Amino acid sequence: MATPLSLSSLFTSRLNTTTPSSVFPIQRRRRIILVTSSAGGGKPTILVAEKLGQAGIDLLKKYANVDCSYDLSLEELCTKISLCDALIVRSGTKVGRDVFESSRGRLKVVGRAGVGIDNVDLAAATEYGCLVVNAPTANTVAAAEHGIALLTSMARNVAQADASIKAGKWMRNKYVGVSLVGKTLAVLGFGKVGSEVARRARGLGMHVITHDPYAPADRARAIGVELVSFEVAISTADFISLHLPLTAATSKMLNDETFARMKKGVRIVNVARGGVIDEEALLRALDSGIVAQAALDVFTVEPPVKDNKLVLHENVTATPHLGASTMEAQEGVAIEVAEAVVGALRGELAATAVNAPMVPPEVMRELKPYVVLAEKLGRLAVQLVTGGSGVYAVKVTYASSRAPDDLDTRLLRAMVIKGLIEPISSVFINLVNSDYIAKQRGVKISEERMVLDGTPANPIEYITVRIANVESRFASALSESGEIKVEGRVKQGVPSLTKVGLFGVDVSLEGSVILCRQVDQPGMIGKVASILGDENVNVSFMSVGRIAPGQQAVMAIGVDEQPSKETLKKIEDISAIEEFVFLKL
Ligand SMILES: NC(=O)c1ccc[n+]([C@@H]2O[C@H](COP(=O)([O-])OP(=O)(O)OC[C@H]3O[C@@H](n4cnc5c(N)ncnc54)[C@H](O)[C@@H]3O)[C@@H](O)[C@H]2O)c1
Ligand SMILES: O=C(O)[C@H](O)COP(=O)(O)O
């Protein structure tokens, strides 16, 4: 497997700022989010708030200080979280907005050791730039097996008969069950667990139908399952098994109305999420006999309140959210989530990220210098805006000879946004929250692909960043249509500035840049170089771009250190220099 490329700048870098924050419209100042690799620069701290398989803990301990503290109250969690870089939970811990707020920006990743992320406030995580990763595959078989266990034990009254015999009774007539063979099972949600349940139920001789608007028909056909509408599924099934995520669309999907449309005597299995069923409606349906039996592993409130009528109902088989609880699944999810969390803390993008785009390592490796270029162009462009102008519209153009669908620009867009917004605010921007922050600030980012002729040796030839409808501190940075325009390329692996407004320049984007507009005349480079040399400021690059000999020219000077104010003033005071700006990268 290829080693994932570290993109720690996406998660960690912050530079000092010089541009006034009034550049952006509507500044709702957010709390400063400090993002450091760990407090004090040592090992990061990972809070494991629910029992996690030992293999996962061992893996975490190789990289971090691991604090295993279970059964924390919300208050205790909020107190601890400000000292933690990562948090790992199962389904029993609510990770709400208050947790992200209390972390004061230190929390960089939440790992969910399982599939369902309905206990994590994803919107708040994204807003706070916190990556959320889960372990989506390791407990699939366990959940499917538990679904089948509930289906078969419900049909044969195993739990009720067991309780009865333990109570000293011998009730053979009471616990006559129903057979599964030839019966119709409707699987609602044909994802990982649903399809494994379907496959097993086929093996039991059941006729399996499924409803899932997003599932491909050929996948269903391949295991002998028919994809049907929701209506057909619920009205023709003898058994219904739920395998949906809990979302706004699936919440209380089974309710009084839908129970009324089911076959009388239907049997329901739920190993998905309690909230998919209106539990009071289920109770009514059980009491009226519409639903003959239910087998429930999950509940709207977990654990359910004492004396919960559903749990105590004689036709209900209940288990305490055990779907993922096998030795094998718990070791599996522990390793899956530990690897994702450690990777994210190292600045890698996790393949199981829930609130960030997944970019394969080979794409990241190829885009790495362009990622740096994109951020620096954003950073340069925004520093060219006159304080007080509002930045509302930014256009990013990627010129490439690759086919339009052969270039993933999400990473680049995120970095342009990072470059644009971080220098003028206290907000930390990463791949997780970049689009959210841009939108929140009223900055519309549009992207354009320019397809060039030729062989695509490089993924991108050049990137242009334009800011429309603003005034510039450096008028020469304006294009013909009045936008601030900067353009850059990657030259021999080094991000370089190649155009400012209409002027072609050539300066590597390292350190800082001085831009001067001057009347083109001999000796200018020497004059500026000697002023900088007098102060021991190392010049890394100098380049002059002009429209025509003897006319105006733009000189771009790359410097390693920031010159003193006096030195900058001396350059500005050279009589041929008409405009001057110092930009930090
Ligand atoms: N009880 C447990 O311990 C346990 C264990 C694992 C998973 N789960 C739960 O099981 C559920 C399924 O997990 P999974 O890993 O199969 O997830 P998955 O994402 O692989 O599958 C979910 C499927 O539901 C479908 N779906 C979404 N909205 C739908 C709708 N409105 N109607 C019909 N189908 C819809 C999706 O298209 C997807 O195919 C989740 O809720 C998960 O949290 C519970
Ligand atoms: O969504 C899941 O992965 C399951 O519901 C398992 O939850 P658990 O980790 O709390 O057992």
XYZ file of C-alpha atoms in Angstrom, residues 11 40 48 119 151 166 182 189 220 229-230 277 306 328 351 433 437 441 443 445 448 472 492 510 535 556 558 568:
28
model
C -4.557 20.589 9.512
C 3.557 21.684 24.539
C -11.007 7.054 24.584
C -24.284 10.687 17.923
C -34.957 -12.856 13.140
C -35.674 -20.644 33.742
C -40.794 -19.258 1.745
C -31.609 -0.190 3.406
C -29.376 -6.743 -5.583
C -40.595 0.570 -3.864
C -41.091 1.399 -0.201
C -39.259 3.569 14.284
C -36.708 1.543 33.251
C -13.862 -10.026 16.186
C -10.046 7.118 3.885
C -14.205 23.521 7.103
C -16.086 29.158 6.334
C -18.161 34.831 5.254
C -17.229 34.664 -0.172
C -15.597 30.744 -4.774
C -13.037 27.160 -13.891
C -6.167 47.034 -4.857
C 10.844 22.137 -11.030
C 9.120 31.230 -0.621
C 20.505 45.445 5.649
C 9.096 41.159 -8.161
C 11.730 37.438 -3.327
C 11.115 49.279 2.742
